Amino acid sequence: MCIYTRIQSLILSNKIKQRKSNTSTSTMALSRALFLFAFIATIFSTMAVAKDFVVGDEKGWTTLFDYQTWTANKVFRLGDTLTFNYVGGKDNVVRVNGSDFKSCSVPLTAPVLTSGQDKIIITTYGRRWYISSVTDHCENGQKLFITVQPKQDGWSPVPSPSPSPSLDLVTPEAPPSNAPWPASSVPRRSLLPKKLFQIFNRD
């Protein structure tokens, strides 16, 4: 009867272990699925939010146009694209700093875009200035100033679970080299060898 009870206990124990294993496997699969979903959703969210701004709309990149008014009702964010349309070879786009923007000056090291359909992806937020380096074009209004805002998160990914407090390892602080060790931390010498010696050398 005792053997039969023990066998039943072993069978029940194995079933419990199997259930725990299945639960752990299901939890891991669910975590991976949530992570994959968060990753894909982040990509699609970024693609959906990013905008392509055609500078000057149908007027394009030209002189005698008020680009300050054009930017007044627009919000530029990270990931957006600026498209400059103009006649290639007869005009250009140069990114400059604030002082060069005011004076319509072009630094010698500034890269000049001349394709006629220049696309600039905004990768940093803050102030950005663009001008044309063709003679008198900047002075005649062919200059663009925008302020780029950080990307607006319309969706937040699933946060990763925080580690269990039981896994945290706390390292005790070592005492100063010149400080005496506490009595509780001084290793005690074992008395077992002495007792064994007394037993084997007993008369």
PDB file of C-alpha atoms in Angstrom:
ATOM      1  CA  MET A   1       0.000   0.000   0.000  1.00  0.00           C
ATOM      2  CA  CYS A   2       2.883   2.338   0.808  1.00  0.00           C
ATOM      3  CA  ILE A   3       4.548   1.604  -2.548  1.00  0.00           C
ATOM      4  CA  TYR A   4       1.296   2.309  -4.407  1.00  0.00           C
ATOM      5  CA  THR A   5       0.925   5.656  -2.599  1.00  0.00           C
ATOM      6  CA  ARG A   6       4.516   6.562  -3.438  1.00  0.00           C
ATOM      7  CA  ILE A   7       3.964   5.741  -7.121  1.00  0.00           C
ATOM      8  CA  GLN A   8       0.869   7.949  -7.174  1.00  0.00           C
ATOM      9  CA  SER A   9       2.864  10.781  -5.600  1.00  0.00           C
ATOM     10  CA  LEU A  10       5.591  10.448  -8.230  1.00  0.00           C
ATOM     11  CA  ILE A  11       3.042  10.480 -11.061  1.00  0.00           C
ATOM     12  CA  LEU A  12       1.350  13.582  -9.603  1.00  0.00           C
ATOM     13  CA  SER A  13       4.716  15.304  -9.167  1.00  0.00           C
ATOM     14  CA  ASN A  14       5.651  14.632 -12.797  1.00  0.00           C
ATOM     15  CA  LYS A  15       2.335  16.025 -13.989  1.00  0.00           C
ATOM     16  CA  ILE A  16       2.865  19.215 -11.965  1.00  0.00           C
ATOM     17  CA  LYS A  17       6.377  19.634 -13.402  1.00  0.00           C
ATOM     18  CA  GLN A  18       5.064  19.102 -16.918  1.00  0.00           C
ATOM     19  CA  ARG A  19       2.368  21.740 -16.403  1.00  0.00           C
ATOM     20  CA  LYS A  20       4.937  24.219 -15.093  1.00  0.00           C
ATOM     21  CA  SER A  21       7.168  23.528 -18.098  1.00  0.00           C
ATOM     22  CA  ASN A  22       4.286  24.078 -20.523  1.00  0.00           C
ATOM     23  CA  THR A  23       3.357  27.312 -18.742  1.00  0.00           C
ATOM     24  CA  SER A  24       6.943  28.580 -18.935  1.00  0.00           C
ATOM     25  CA  THR A  25       7.138  27.744 -22.653  1.00  0.00           C
ATOM     26  CA  SER A  26       3.856  29.536 -23.331  1.00  0.00           C
ATOM     27  CA  THR A  27       5.042  32.609 -21.407  1.00  0.00           C
ATOM     28  CA  MET A  28       8.277  32.778 -23.428  1.00  0.00           C
ATOM     29  CA  ALA A  29       6.373  32.425 -26.703  1.00  0.00           C
ATOM     30  CA  LEU A  30       3.980  35.191 -25.657  1.00  0.00           C
ATOM     31  CA  SER A  31       6.887  37.499 -24.715  1.00  0.00           C
ATOM     32  CA  ARG A  32       8.545  36.939 -28.095  1.00  0.00           C
ATOM     33  CA  ALA A  33       5.278  37.605 -29.912  1.00  0.00           C
ATOM     34  CA  LEU A  34       4.749  40.859 -27.980  1.00  0.00           C
ATOM     35  CA  PHE A  35       8.311  41.991 -28.720  1.00  0.00           C
ATOM     36  CA  LEU A  36       7.891  41.259 -32.442  1.00  0.00           C
ATOM     37  CA  PHE A  37       4.563  43.096 -32.479  1.00  0.00           C
ATOM     38  CA  ALA A  38       6.119  46.112 -30.733  1.00  0.00           C
ATOM     39  CA  PHE A  39       9.004  46.181 -33.219  1.00  0.00           C
ATOM     40  CA  ILE A  40       6.743  46.005 -36.291  1.00  0.00           C
ATOM     41  CA  ALA A  41       4.318  48.566 -34.873  1.00  0.00           C
ATOM     42  CA  THR A  42       7.190  50.982 -34.204  1.00  0.00           C
ATOM     43  CA  ILE A  43       8.366  50.732 -37.813  1.00  0.00           C
ATOM     44  CA  PHE A  44       4.884  51.302 -39.238  1.00  0.00           C
ATOM     45  CA  SER A  45       4.244  54.146 -36.782  1.00  0.00           C
ATOM     46  CA  THR A  46       7.422  55.906 -37.926  1.00  0.00           C
ATOM     47  CA  MET A  47       6.513  55.437 -41.580  1.00  0.00           C
ATOM     48  CA  ALA A  48       3.004  56.756 -41.018  1.00  0.00           C
ATOM     49  CA  VAL A  49       4.073  59.871 -39.095  1.00  0.00           C
ATOM     50  CA  ALA A  50       6.923  60.991 -41.418  1.00  0.00           C
ATOM     51  CA  LYS A  51       5.907  63.640 -43.971  1.00  0.00           C
ATOM     52  CA  ASP A  52       7.351  64.861 -47.263  1.00  0.00           C
ATOM     53  CA  PHE A  53       7.298  68.646 -47.544  1.00  0.00           C
ATOM     54  CA  VAL A  54       7.715  70.112 -51.024  1.00  0.00           C
ATOM     55  CA  VAL A  55       9.368  73.436 -50.289  1.00  0.00           C
ATOM     56  CA  GLY A  56       7.238  76.232 -51.732  1.00  0.00           C
ATOM     57  CA  ASP A  57       4.604  73.723 -52.901  1.00  0.00           C
ATOM     58  CA  GLU A  58       3.842  74.347 -56.607  1.00  0.00           C
ATOM     59  CA  LYS A  59       6.146  77.393 -56.669  1.00  0.00           C
ATOM     60  CA  GLY A  60       9.119  75.272 -55.682  1.00  0.00           C
ATOM     61  CA  TRP A  61      12.529  76.656 -54.730  1.00  0.00           C
ATOM     62  CA  THR A  62      12.680  80.108 -56.290  1.00  0.00           C
ATOM     63  CA  THR A  63      13.133  83.831 -55.682  1.00  0.00           C
ATOM     64  CA  LEU A  64      10.484  86.398 -54.725  1.00  0.00           C
ATOM     65  CA  PHE A  65       8.626  83.914 -52.549  1.00  0.00           C
ATOM     66  CA  ASP A  66       7.782  84.292 -48.842  1.00  0.00           C
ATOM     67  CA  TYR A  67       9.044  81.037 -47.312  1.00  0.00           C
ATOM     68  CA  GLN A  68       8.469  82.368 -43.798  1.00  0.00           C
ATOM     69  CA  THR A  69       4.743  82.503 -44.495  1.00  0.00           C
ATOM     70  CA  TRP A  70       4.941  79.065 -46.127  1.00  0.00           C
ATOM     71  CA  THR A  71       6.361  77.516 -42.931  1.00  0.00           C
ATOM     72  CA  ALA A  72       3.974  79.351 -40.576  1.00  0.00           C
ATOM     73  CA  ASN A  73       1.310  76.627 -40.427  1.00  0.00           C
ATOM     74  CA  LYS A  74       3.651  73.625 -40.667  1.00  0.00           C
ATOM     75  CA  VAL A  75       5.286  71.440 -38.031  1.00  0.00           C
ATOM     76  CA  PHE A  76       8.562  69.765 -39.005  1.00  0.00           C
ATOM     77  CA  ARG A  77       9.667  66.668 -37.111  1.00  0.00           C
ATOM     78  CA  LEU A  78      12.463  64.129 -37.144  1.00  0.00           C
ATOM     79  CA  GLY A  79      12.100  61.738 -40.066  1.00  0.00           C
ATOM     80  CA  ASP A  80      10.326  64.253 -42.315  1.00  0.00           C
ATOM     81  CA  THR A  81      11.687  65.019 -45.792  1.00  0.00           C
ATOM     82  CA  LEU A  82      12.273  68.391 -47.448  1.00  0.00           C
ATOM     83  CA  THR A  83      12.054  68.326 -51.252  1.00  0.00           C
ATOM     84  CA  PHE A  84      13.538  71.266 -53.168  1.00  0.00           C
ATOM     85  CA  ASN A  85      12.276  71.499 -56.758  1.00  0.00           C
ATOM     86  CA  TYR A  86      14.013  73.854 -59.213  1.00  0.00           C
ATOM     87  CA  VAL A  87      15.771  73.836 -62.595  1.00  0.00           C
ATOM     88  CA  GLY A  88      18.870  71.698 -62.182  1.00  0.00           C
ATOM     89  CA  GLY A  89      22.150  73.389 -63.075  1.00  0.00           C
ATOM     90  CA  LYS A  90      20.686  76.881 -62.714  1.00  0.00           C
ATOM     91  CA  ASP A  91      20.135  76.954 -58.984  1.00  0.00           C
ATOM     92  CA  ASN A  92      21.149  75.084 -55.831  1.00  0.00           C
ATOM     93  CA  VAL A  93      20.492  74.439 -52.139  1.00  0.00           C
ATOM     94  CA  VAL A  94      23.028  75.091 -49.393  1.00  0.00           C
ATOM     95  CA  ARG A  95      22.603  74.438 -45.693  1.00  0.00           C
ATOM     96  CA  VAL A  96      24.150  77.201 -43.572  1.00  0.00           C
ATOM     97  CA  ASN A  97      24.108  78.455 -39.993  1.00  0.00           C
ATOM     98  CA  GLY A  98      22.085  81.326 -38.569  1.00  0.00           C
ATOM     99  CA  SER A  99      24.607  84.098 -39.152  1.00  0.00           C
ATOM    100  CA  ASP A 100      25.308  83.023 -42.742  1.00  0.00           C
ATOM    101  CA  PHE A 101      21.550  82.848 -43.300  1.00  0.00           C
ATOM    102  CA  LYS A 102      21.148  86.505 -42.284  1.00  0.00           C
ATOM    103  CA  SER A 103      24.070  87.741 -44.370  1.00  0.00           C
ATOM    104  CA  CYS A 104      23.391  85.364 -47.304  1.00  0.00           C
ATOM    105  CA  SER A 105      26.956  84.055 -47.038  1.00  0.00           C
ATOM    106  CA  VAL A 106      28.084  80.599 -48.173  1.00  0.00           C
ATOM    107  CA  PRO A 107      30.981  78.926 -46.322  1.00  0.00           C
ATOM    108  CA  LEU A 108      33.642  77.391 -48.558  1.00  0.00           C
ATOM    109  CA  THR A 109      33.176  73.967 -46.962  1.00  0.00           C
ATOM    110  CA  ALA A 110      29.363  73.925 -47.202  1.00  0.00           C
ATOM    111  CA  PRO A 111      27.976  71.099 -49.404  1.00  0.00           C
ATOM    112  CA  VAL A 112      25.983  72.368 -52.391  1.00  0.00           C
ATOM    113  CA  LEU A 113      23.023  70.415 -53.833  1.00  0.00           C
ATOM    114  CA  THR A 114      22.363  70.958 -57.549  1.00  0.00           C
ATOM    115  CA  SER A 115      20.175  68.070 -58.790  1.00  0.00           C
ATOM    116  CA  GLY A 116      16.977  70.122 -59.161  1.00  0.00           C
ATOM    117  CA  GLN A 117      15.055  67.586 -57.055  1.00  0.00           C
ATOM    118  CA  ASP A 118      16.971  67.534 -53.816  1.00  0.00           C
ATOM    119  CA  LYS A 119      15.490  65.460 -51.004  1.00  0.00           C
ATOM    120  CA  ILE A 120      16.792  66.097 -47.501  1.00  0.00           C
ATOM    121  CA  ILE A 121      15.744  63.748 -44.692  1.00  0.00           C
ATOM    122  CA  ILE A 122      15.663  65.541 -41.347  1.00  0.00           C
ATOM    123  CA  THR A 123      17.755  63.546 -38.878  1.00  0.00           C
ATOM    124  CA  THR A 124      18.337  66.137 -36.131  1.00  0.00           C
ATOM    125  CA  TYR A 125      15.960  68.479 -34.351  1.00  0.00           C
ATOM    126  CA  GLY A 126      16.487  72.158 -33.764  1.00  0.00           C
ATOM    127  CA  ARG A 127      16.976  75.074 -36.149  1.00  0.00           C
ATOM    128  CA  ARG A 128      17.958  74.551 -39.792  1.00  0.00           C
ATOM    129  CA  TRP A 129      18.753  77.177 -42.439  1.00  0.00           C
ATOM    130  CA  TYR A 130      18.879  76.775 -46.231  1.00  0.00           C
ATOM    131  CA  ILE A 131      19.726  79.318 -48.929  1.00  0.00           C
ATOM    132  CA  SER A 132      20.562  79.542 -52.625  1.00  0.00           C
ATOM    133  CA  SER A 133      24.162  80.522 -53.381  1.00  0.00           C
ATOM    134  CA  VAL A 134      23.334  81.872 -56.846  1.00  0.00           C
ATOM    135  CA  THR A 135      24.007  85.603 -57.071  1.00  0.00           C
ATOM    136  CA  ASP A 136      21.225  87.749 -55.561  1.00  0.00           C
ATOM    137  CA  HIS A 137      18.879  84.772 -55.089  1.00  0.00           C
ATOM    138  CA  CYS A 138      19.193  84.701 -51.307  1.00  0.00           C
ATOM    139  CA  GLU A 139      18.816  88.491 -51.147  1.00  0.00           C
ATOM    140  CA  ASN A 140      15.591  88.126 -53.161  1.00  0.00           C
ATOM    141  CA  GLY A 141      13.961  85.768 -50.686  1.00  0.00           C
ATOM    142  CA  GLN A 142      15.280  82.344 -51.713  1.00  0.00           C
ATOM    143  CA  LYS A 143      16.046  81.281 -48.165  1.00  0.00           C
ATOM    144  CA  LEU A 144      14.321  78.855 -45.807  1.00  0.00           C
ATOM    145  CA  PHE A 145      14.380  78.671 -42.006  1.00  0.00           C
ATOM    146  CA  ILE A 146      12.634  75.878 -40.075  1.00  0.00           C
ATOM    147  CA  THR A 147      12.578  74.593 -36.517  1.00  0.00           C
ATOM    148  CA  VAL A 148      12.493  70.794 -36.272  1.00  0.00           C
ATOM    149  CA  GLN A 149      10.587  69.262 -33.370  1.00  0.00           C
ATOM    150  CA  PRO A 150      11.335  65.871 -31.796  1.00  0.00           C
ATOM    151  CA  LYS A 151       9.379  62.976 -33.217  1.00  0.00           C
ATOM    152  CA  GLN A 152       5.861  62.717 -31.846  1.00  0.00           C
ATOM    153  CA  ASP A 153       5.271  59.235 -30.441  1.00  0.00           C
ATOM    154  CA  GLY A 154       1.754  58.223 -31.305  1.00  0.00           C
ATOM    155  CA  TRP A 155       2.348  54.719 -29.934  1.00  0.00           C
ATOM    156  CA  SER A 156       4.509  53.475 -27.114  1.00  0.00           C
ATOM    157  CA  PRO A 157       6.157  50.038 -27.324  1.00  0.00           C
ATOM    158  CA  VAL A 158       5.490  47.443 -24.653  1.00  0.00           C
ATOM    159  CA  PRO A 159       7.985  47.970 -21.818  1.00  0.00           C
ATOM    160  CA  SER A 160      10.232  45.056 -20.987  1.00  0.00           C
ATOM    161  CA  PRO A 161       9.516  43.386 -17.638  1.00  0.00           C
ATOM    162  CA  SER A 162      11.720  44.521 -14.792  1.00  0.00           C
ATOM    163  CA  PRO A 163      14.037  41.903 -13.286  1.00  0.00           C
ATOM    164  CA  SER A 164      12.909  40.064 -10.168  1.00  0.00           C
ATOM    165  CA  PRO A 165      14.177  41.603  -6.917  1.00  0.00           C
ATOM    166  CA  SER A 166      15.338  38.140  -5.821  1.00  0.00           C
ATOM    167  CA  LEU A 167      17.954  38.160  -8.594  1.00  0.00           C
ATOM    168  CA  ASP A 168      19.608  41.347  -7.407  1.00  0.00           C
ATOM    169  CA  LEU A 169      23.035  40.706  -5.931  1.00  0.00           C
ATOM    170  CA  VAL A 170      24.155  43.000  -3.138  1.00  0.00           C
ATOM    171  CA  THR A 171      27.902  43.134  -2.571  1.00  0.00           C
ATOM    172  CA  PRO A 172      28.813  44.000   1.046  1.00  0.00           C
ATOM    173  CA  GLU A 173      31.038  46.992   1.445  1.00  0.00           C
ATOM    174  CA  ALA A 174      34.589  46.070   2.474  1.00  0.00           C
ATOM    175  CA  PRO A 175      35.877  47.661   5.695  1.00  0.00           C
ATOM    176  CA  PRO A 176      38.899  50.001   5.623  1.00  0.00           C
ATOM    177  CA  SER A 177      42.280  48.286   5.546  1.00  0.00           C
ATOM    178  CA  ASN A 178      43.235  49.766   8.929  1.00  0.00           C
ATOM    179  CA  ALA A 179      39.936  48.938  10.650  1.00  0.00           C
ATOM    180  CA  PRO A 180      39.527  45.828  12.880  1.00  0.00           C
ATOM    181  CA  TRP A 181      37.244  43.122  11.562  1.00  0.00           C
ATOM    182  CA  PRO A 182      33.963  42.618  13.402  1.00  0.00           C
ATOM    183  CA  ALA A 183      33.923  39.615  15.659  1.00  0.00           C
ATOM    184  CA  SER A 184      31.150  37.981  13.607  1.00  0.00           C
ATOM    185  CA  SER A 185      33.253  38.119  10.431  1.00  0.00           C
ATOM    186  CA  VAL A 186      36.450  36.575  11.889  1.00  0.00           C
ATOM    187  CA  PRO A 187      36.724  32.976  10.613  1.00  0.00           C
ATOM    188  CA  ARG A 188      36.651  30.402  13.421  1.00  0.00           C
ATOM    189  CA  ARG A 189      39.092  27.525  13.487  1.00  0.00           C
ATOM    190  CA  SER A 190      37.409  24.140  13.183  1.00  0.00           C
ATOM    191  CA  LEU A 191      37.714  21.791  16.181  1.00  0.00           C
ATOM    192  CA  LEU A 192      37.068  18.637  14.117  1.00  0.00           C
ATOM    193  CA  PRO A 193      40.763  17.716  13.441  1.00  0.00           C
ATOM    194  CA  LYS A 194      41.542  18.028  17.141  1.00  0.00           C
ATOM    195  CA  LYS A 195      38.661  15.727  18.110  1.00  0.00           C
ATOM    196  CA  LEU A 196      39.656  13.120  15.515  1.00  0.00           C
ATOM    197  CA  PHE A 197      43.215  13.215  16.820  1.00  0.00           C
ATOM    198  CA  GLN A 198      41.980  12.587  20.355  1.00  0.00           C
ATOM    199  CA  ILE A 199      39.836   9.624  19.251  1.00  0.00           C
ATOM    200  CA  PHE A 200      42.593   7.828  17.347  1.00  0.00           C
ATOM    201  CA  ASN A 201      45.182   8.426  20.049  1.00  0.00           C
ATOM    202  CA  ARG A 202      42.988   7.377  22.943  1.00  0.00           C
ATOM    203  CA  ASP A 203      44.541   4.809  25.230  1.00  0.00           C
TER     204      ASP A 203
END
